[in-house]
mmCIF file of C-alpha atoms and ligand atoms in Angstrom:
data_model
loop_
_atom_site.group_PDB
_atom_site.id
_atom_site.type_symbol
_atom_site.label_atom_id
_atom_site.label_comp_id
_atom_site.label_asym_id
_atom_site.label_seq_id
_atom_site.Cartn_x
_atom_site.Cartn_y
_atom_site.Cartn_z
ATOM 1 C CA MET W 1 -14.051 10.187 8.329
ATOM 2 C CA LYS W 2 -10.813 9.011 9.950
ATOM 3 C CA LYS W 3 -7.823 9.137 7.593
ATOM 4 C CA ILE W 4 -5.525 6.153 7.306
ATOM 5 C CA ILE W 5 -2.338 5.042 5.574
ATOM 6 C CA ILE W 6 -2.740 2.494 2.778
ATOM 7 C CA THR W 7 0.305 0.600 1.540
ATOM 8 C CA ILE W 8 0.409 -1.287 -1.762
ATOM 9 C CA ASP W 9 3.365 -3.578 -2.399
ATOM 10 C CA GLY W 10 3.972 -6.211 -5.003
ATOM 11 C CA TYR W 11 5.655 -7.329 -8.183
ATOM 12 C CA SER W 12 6.542 -5.145 -11.145
ATOM 13 C CA SER W 13 3.670 -4.005 -13.342
ATOM 14 C CA CYS W 14 0.784 -5.597 -11.564
ATOM 15 C CA GLY W 15 -1.098 -2.329 -11.442
ATOM 16 C CA LYS W 16 -0.065 -0.948 -8.065
ATOM 17 C CA SER W 17 0.041 2.625 -9.258
ATOM 18 C CA THR W 18 -3.292 2.332 -11.084
ATOM 19 C CA LEU W 19 -4.968 1.105 -7.903
ATOM 20 C CA ALA W 20 -3.172 3.714 -5.800
ATOM 21 C CA LYS W 21 -4.403 6.497 -8.101
ATOM 22 C CA GLN W 22 -7.959 5.118 -8.050
ATOM 23 C CA LEU W 23 -7.947 5.115 -4.257
ATOM 24 C CA ALA W 24 -6.332 8.526 -3.925
ATOM 25 C CA ARG W 25 -8.962 10.048 -6.203
ATOM 26 C CA LYS W 26 -11.881 8.322 -4.515
ATOM 27 C CA LEU W 27 -10.732 9.091 -0.962
ATOM 28 C CA ASN W 28 -9.085 12.438 -1.684
ATOM 29 C CA TYR W 29 -5.786 11.090 -0.344
ATOM 30 C CA THR W 30 -2.216 11.878 -1.394
ATOM 31 C CA TYR W 31 -0.605 9.290 -3.651
ATOM 32 C CA ILE W 32 3.142 8.691 -3.420
ATOM 33 C CA ASP W 33 4.899 6.508 -5.984
ATOM 34 C CA SER W 34 7.971 5.346 -4.069
ATOM 35 C CA GLY W 35 9.327 3.608 -7.179
ATOM 36 C CA ALA W 36 9.611 7.017 -8.850
ATOM 37 C CA MET W 37 12.175 7.982 -6.210
ATOM 38 C CA TYR W 38 14.364 4.938 -6.951
ATOM 39 C CA ARG W 39 13.946 5.614 -10.644
ATOM 40 C CA ALA W 40 14.988 9.264 -10.242
ATOM 41 C CA ILE W 41 18.069 8.289 -8.218
ATOM 42 C CA THR W 42 18.943 5.751 -10.933
ATOM 43 C CA LEU W 43 18.539 8.406 -13.616
ATOM 44 C CA TYR W 44 20.919 10.700 -11.708
ATOM 45 C CA PHE W 45 23.471 7.889 -11.351
ATOM 46 C CA ILE W 46 23.305 7.103 -15.073
ATOM 47 C CA GLN W 47 23.523 10.753 -16.138
ATOM 48 C CA ASN W 48 26.427 11.469 -13.807
ATOM 49 C CA ARG W 49 28.212 8.156 -14.274
ATOM 50 C CA VAL W 50 28.048 7.315 -10.591
ATOM 51 C CA ASP W 51 29.370 3.828 -9.804
ATOM 52 C CA TRP W 52 26.678 2.429 -7.506
ATOM 53 C CA LEU W 53 28.907 -0.463 -6.474
ATOM 54 C CA SER W 54 31.136 2.040 -4.666
ATOM 55 C CA THR W 55 29.683 3.071 -1.297
ATOM 56 C CA ALA W 56 31.831 6.214 -1.209
ATOM 57 C CA ALA W 57 30.622 7.300 -4.665
ATOM 58 C CA VAL W 58 26.985 6.641 -3.721
ATOM 59 C CA VAL W 59 27.226 8.559 -0.446
ATOM 60 C CA GLU W 60 28.828 11.509 -2.228
ATOM 61 C CA ALA W 61 26.276 11.488 -5.059
ATOM 62 C CA LEU W 62 23.277 11.310 -2.725
ATOM 63 C CA LYS W 63 24.387 14.631 -1.201
ATOM 64 C CA ASN W 64 23.641 16.227 -4.570
ATOM 65 C CA ILE W 65 20.234 14.671 -5.080
ATOM 66 C CA HIS W 66 17.099 16.548 -4.165
ATOM 67 C CA LEU W 67 13.821 14.721 -4.789
ATOM 68 C CA GLU W 68 10.408 16.281 -4.679
ATOM 69 C CA PHE W 69 6.884 15.439 -5.785
ATOM 70 C CA ALA W 70 5.064 18.482 -7.167
ATOM 71 C CA LEU W 71 1.407 18.504 -8.077
ATOM 72 C CA ASN W 72 0.440 18.698 -11.743
ATOM 73 C CA SER W 73 -2.695 20.829 -11.520
ATOM 74 C CA LEU W 74 -4.133 19.337 -14.731
ATOM 75 C CA THR W 75 -3.962 15.698 -13.613
ATOM 76 C CA GLY W 76 -4.142 16.327 -9.877
ATOM 77 C CA LEU W 77 -1.223 13.914 -9.463
ATOM 78 C CA GLY W 78 2.253 14.400 -8.050
ATOM 79 C CA GLU W 79 5.140 14.322 -10.530
ATOM 80 C CA MET W 80 8.753 13.494 -9.769
ATOM 81 C CA TYR W 81 11.279 16.324 -9.740
ATOM 82 C CA LEU W 82 14.994 15.594 -9.593
ATOM 83 C CA ASN W 83 16.978 18.668 -8.599
ATOM 84 C CA ASN W 84 14.083 20.892 -9.703
ATOM 85 C CA GLU W 85 13.718 19.239 -13.097
ATOM 86 C CA ASN W 86 10.543 17.350 -13.989
ATOM 87 C CA VAL W 87 11.702 13.795 -14.767
ATOM 88 C CA GLU W 88 8.307 12.079 -14.588
ATOM 89 C CA HIS W 89 8.543 10.808 -18.188
ATOM 90 C CA LEU W 90 12.271 10.214 -18.414
ATOM 91 C CA ILE W 91 12.310 7.865 -15.410
ATOM 92 C CA ARG W 92 9.812 5.498 -17.070
ATOM 93 C CA GLU W 93 12.144 4.698 -19.967
ATOM 94 C CA MET W 94 13.781 1.282 -20.419
ATOM 95 C CA ILE W 95 17.271 2.643 -19.804
ATOM 96 C CA VAL W 96 16.210 3.436 -16.231
ATOM 97 C CA ALA W 97 14.110 0.251 -15.833
ATOM 98 C CA GLU W 98 17.143 -1.822 -16.756
ATOM 99 C CA LYS W 99 19.215 -0.495 -13.843
ATOM 100 C CA VAL W 100 16.742 0.569 -11.175
ATOM 101 C CA SER W 101 16.620 -2.721 -9.266
ATOM 102 C CA GLU W 102 20.409 -2.805 -8.949
ATOM 103 C CA VAL W 103 20.411 0.742 -7.606
ATOM 104 C CA ALA W 104 17.444 0.081 -5.296
ATOM 105 C CA ALA W 105 19.339 -2.821 -3.720
ATOM 106 C CA VAL W 106 22.059 -0.470 -2.405
ATOM 107 C CA LYS W 107 21.639 0.079 1.341
ATOM 108 C CA GLU W 108 22.602 3.777 1.304
ATOM 109 C CA VAL W 109 20.121 4.442 -1.492
ATOM 110 C CA ARG W 110 17.330 2.749 0.458
ATOM 111 C CA ASP W 111 18.166 4.590 3.692
ATOM 112 C CA PHE W 112 18.022 7.869 1.762
ATOM 113 C CA ALA W 113 14.652 7.120 0.108
ATOM 114 C CA VAL W 114 12.994 5.450 3.101
ATOM 115 C CA ALA W 115 13.828 8.351 5.442
ATOM 116 C CA GLN W 116 12.000 10.736 3.102
ATOM 117 C CA GLN W 117 9.060 8.360 2.649
ATOM 118 C CA LYS W 118 8.589 7.981 6.401
ATOM 119 C CA LYS W 119 8.417 11.763 6.786
ATOM 120 C CA MET W 120 5.689 11.984 4.147
ATOM 121 C CA GLY W 121 3.476 9.678 6.209
ATOM 122 C CA VAL W 122 3.314 11.975 9.207
ATOM 123 C CA ARG W 123 0.124 13.322 7.710
ATOM 124 C CA LYS W 124 -2.371 10.473 7.279
ATOM 125 C CA GLY W 125 -4.613 10.245 4.244
ATOM 126 C CA MET W 126 -1.930 8.683 2.102
ATOM 127 C CA VAL W 127 -1.573 5.825 -0.366
ATOM 128 C CA MET W 128 2.001 4.748 -1.080
ATOM 129 C CA ASP W 129 3.027 1.967 -3.421
ATOM 130 C CA GLY W 130 6.319 0.104 -3.745
ATOM 131 C CA ARG W 131 8.076 -3.036 -2.552
ATOM 132 C CA ASP W 132 8.725 -2.482 1.167
ATOM 133 C CA ILE W 133 6.074 0.026 2.166
ATOM 134 C CA GLY W 134 4.050 -2.316 4.374
ATOM 135 C CA THR W 135 7.116 -4.060 5.793
ATOM 136 C CA VAL W 136 9.618 -1.228 6.337
ATOM 137 C CA VAL W 137 8.291 2.241 5.571
ATOM 138 C CA PHE W 138 4.892 2.039 7.312
ATOM 139 C CA PRO W 139 4.844 -1.182 9.353
ATOM 140 C CA HIS W 140 1.892 0.228 11.325
ATOM 141 C CA ALA W 141 -0.256 1.184 8.333
ATOM 142 C CA GLU W 142 -3.965 0.574 8.860
ATOM 143 C CA LEU W 143 -4.429 -1.188 5.486
ATOM 144 C CA LYS W 144 -1.757 -3.171 3.649
ATOM 145 C CA ILE W 145 -2.299 -4.688 0.224
ATOM 146 C CA PHE W 146 0.037 -7.097 -1.532
ATOM 147 C CA MET W 147 -0.637 -7.202 -5.277
ATOM 148 C CA THR W 148 0.102 -9.871 -7.774
ATOM 149 C CA ALA W 149 -1.028 -10.926 -11.253
ATOM 150 C CA ASP W 150 -0.039 -13.521 -13.860
ATOM 151 C CA ILE W 151 3.302 -12.760 -15.461
ATOM 152 C CA ALA W 152 1.845 -12.902 -18.998
ATOM 153 C CA ILE W 153 -0.758 -10.296 -18.074
ATOM 154 C CA ARG W 154 1.809 -8.070 -16.411
ATOM 155 C CA VAL W 155 4.099 -8.236 -19.428
ATOM 156 C CA GLU W 156 1.277 -7.324 -21.770
ATOM 157 C CA ARG W 157 0.170 -4.386 -19.624
ATOM 158 C CA ARG W 158 3.664 -2.920 -19.357
ATOM 159 C CA PHE W 159 4.429 -3.581 -23.026
ATOM 160 C CA LYS W 160 1.338 -1.646 -24.126
ATOM 161 C CA GLU W 161 2.254 1.236 -21.837
ATOM 162 C CA LEU W 162 5.832 1.455 -23.126
ATOM 163 C CA PHE W 163 4.943 0.785 -26.776
ATOM 164 C CA GLU W 164 2.659 3.824 -26.839
ATOM 165 C CA LYS W 165 5.688 6.008 -26.203
ATOM 166 C CA ASN W 166 8.373 4.024 -27.987
ATOM 167 C CA LYS W 167 7.641 1.715 -30.918
ATOM 168 C CA ASN W 168 11.086 0.114 -30.656
ATOM 169 C CA VAL W 169 10.369 -1.691 -27.441
ATOM 170 C CA SER W 170 9.898 -5.478 -27.734
ATOM 171 C CA LEU W 171 7.715 -7.880 -25.781
ATOM 172 C CA ASP W 172 10.705 -10.107 -24.959
ATOM 173 C CA GLU W 173 12.694 -7.195 -23.629
ATOM 174 C CA VAL W 174 9.824 -6.164 -21.344
ATOM 175 C CA LYS W 175 9.326 -9.739 -20.120
ATOM 176 C CA GLU W 176 13.016 -10.158 -19.363
ATOM 177 C CA ASN W 177 13.110 -6.850 -17.513
ATOM 178 C CA LEU W 178 10.089 -7.654 -15.338
ATOM 179 C CA GLU W 179 11.398 -11.101 -14.435
ATOM 180 C CA LEU W 180 14.854 -9.797 -13.648
ATOM 181 C CA ARG W 181 13.528 -6.960 -11.492
ATOM 182 C CA ASP W 182 11.195 -9.276 -9.594
ATOM 183 C CA TYR W 183 14.116 -11.588 -8.954
ATOM 184 C CA ILE W 184 16.491 -8.860 -7.747
ATOM 185 C CA ASP W 185 13.758 -7.148 -5.680
ATOM 186 C CA ALA W 186 12.730 -10.366 -3.926
ATOM 187 C CA ASN W 187 16.257 -11.618 -3.297
ATOM 188 C CA ARG W 188 18.187 -8.532 -2.222
ATOM 189 C CA GLU W 189 19.621 -8.378 1.279
ATOM 190 C CA VAL W 190 18.173 -5.034 2.344
ATOM 191 C CA SER W 191 14.382 -4.967 2.730
ATOM 192 C CA PRO W 192 13.493 -7.429 -0.015
ATOM 193 C CA LEU W 193 10.064 -7.523 -1.606
ATOM 194 C CA ARG W 194 7.906 -9.472 0.853
ATOM 195 C CA LYS W 195 4.279 -9.642 1.769
ATOM 196 C CA ALA W 196 3.805 -8.123 5.221
ATOM 197 C CA GLU W 197 2.224 -10.676 7.522
ATOM 198 C CA ASP W 198 -0.890 -8.562 7.918
ATOM 199 C CA ALA W 199 -1.238 -7.628 4.228
ATOM 200 C CA ILE W 200 -4.240 -8.712 2.168
ATOM 201 C CA ILE W 201 -3.377 -10.393 -1.135
ATOM 202 C CA LEU W 202 -4.947 -8.919 -4.252
ATOM 203 C CA ASP W 203 -4.541 -10.969 -7.424
ATOM 204 C CA ASN W 204 -6.014 -8.814 -10.148
ATOM 205 C CA SER W 205 -5.323 -11.101 -13.126
ATOM 206 C CA ASN W 206 -9.039 -11.393 -13.756
ATOM 207 C CA LEU W 207 -10.419 -8.250 -12.176
ATOM 208 C CA ASN W 208 -11.478 -5.180 -14.105
ATOM 209 C CA LEU W 209 -10.698 -1.761 -12.681
ATOM 210 C CA GLU W 210 -14.213 -1.113 -11.482
ATOM 211 C CA ASN W 211 -14.482 -4.409 -9.595
ATOM 212 C CA GLN W 212 -11.012 -3.948 -8.196
ATOM 213 C CA LEU W 213 -11.881 -0.553 -6.769
ATOM 214 C CA GLN W 214 -15.153 -1.839 -5.338
ATOM 215 C CA LEU W 215 -13.398 -4.714 -3.587
ATOM 216 C CA VAL W 216 -10.608 -2.579 -2.155
ATOM 217 C CA MET W 217 -12.994 0.187 -1.034
ATOM 218 C CA GLN W 218 -14.681 -2.430 1.137
ATOM 219 C CA TRP W 219 -11.292 -3.221 2.706
ATOM 220 C CA VAL W 220 -10.714 0.504 3.249
ATOM 221 C CA GLU W 221 -14.059 0.882 5.025
ATOM 222 C CA ASP W 222 -13.314 -2.163 7.177
ATOM 223 C CA ALA W 223 -9.863 -0.793 8.068
ATOM 224 C CA ILE W 224 -11.286 2.595 8.997
ATOM 225 C CA MET W 225 -13.967 0.938 11.146
ATOM 226 C CA ALA W 226 -11.394 -1.290 12.839
ATOM 227 C CA HIS W 227 -9.219 1.706 13.708
ATOM 228 C CA THR W 228 -11.964 4.034 14.894
ATOM 229 C CA SER W 229 -12.872 3.616 18.555
HETATM 230 O O1 LIG M 301 7.702 -0.929 -12.976
HETATM 231 P P1 LIG M 301 6.953 -0.754 -11.717
HETATM 232 O O2 LIG M 301 5.963 0.354 -11.775
HETATM 233 O O3 LIG M 301 6.356 -1.992 -11.200
HETATM 234 O O4 LIG M 301 8.089 -0.391 -10.674
HETATM 235 P P2 LIG M 301 8.283 0.900 -9.784
HETATM 236 O O5 LIG M 301 7.266 0.896 -8.700
HETATM 237 O O6 LIG M 301 8.401 2.104 -10.642
HETATM 238 O O7 LIG M 301 9.701 0.583 -9.100
HETATM 239 C C1 LIG M 301 10.866 0.482 -9.853
HETATM 240 C C2 LIG M 301 11.902 -0.293 -9.073
HETATM 241 O O8 LIG M 301 12.257 0.432 -7.895
HETATM 242 C C3 LIG M 301 11.500 -1.669 -8.569
HETATM 243 O O9 LIG M 301 11.716 -2.705 -9.501
HETATM 244 C C4 LIG M 301 12.388 -1.849 -7.334
HETATM 245 O O10 LIG M 301 13.663 -2.300 -7.706
HETATM 246 C C5 LIG M 301 12.536 -0.433 -6.827
HETATM 247 N N1 LIG M 301 11.664 -0.135 -5.687
HETATM 248 C C6 LIG M 301 12.054 -0.549 -4.427
HETATM 249 O O11 LIG M 301 13.067 -1.207 -4.286
HETATM 250 N N2 LIG M 301 11.326 -0.200 -3.331
HETATM 251 C C7 LIG M 301 10.203 0.507 -3.462
HETATM 252 N N3 LIG M 301 9.527 0.854 -2.368
HETATM 253 C C8 LIG M 301 9.765 0.914 -4.734
HETATM 254 C C9 LIG M 301 10.504 0.563 -5.845
#
């Protein structure tokens, strides 16, 4: 069967990565979490006290950042490595979440990440999720999905996820962080979060995972059909 590129963009915590993993497993595609790259860059900036408001400091720091996704053979999923260190768990912590949207708004940071993401798409058979994948990274992708869900549902989902690892996290803190990130992501100058004109909207507020996958698999089949011939 013809392999395609599937892009999934949308707001924070509406389940983009869950859907991307479902699709990658079902279709035997590669899944790339573009947010992990911005999170890893943010982690480096925090650890090395890089002032991301200074273009010169950012340009210099990016020279020392090597990002790579390496497969975890147990889960079958790629994990984020920053300068050869596995940072998959560290980058999910609140300290990174609090700063990542500021860092991701910096033009030089985006140029750095987007150039690497574009290269990864040379081979088709890929699902990538993020904020600008359908608009900037793969504007010619065969299937583009724009995800959304009620804010209360998104907050609850992310809270549960974070609370499992850290009992000190509060619901208010998670809500504030999601709202702030959505605001910064949608209002930044460089490639803001936008629905691509040809993206299909998926509101999964009331969809269970099974129904979600069923629905999207139909879109995948349609996209493959439309691009074969
Ligand atoms: O928390 P969630 O899983 O929704 O976010 P993420 O996908 O891990 O992305 C973290 C942050 O990185 C976002 O809030 C954006 O600021 C930034 N990002 C971006 O600007 N462009 C992308 N393609 C992906 C993420």
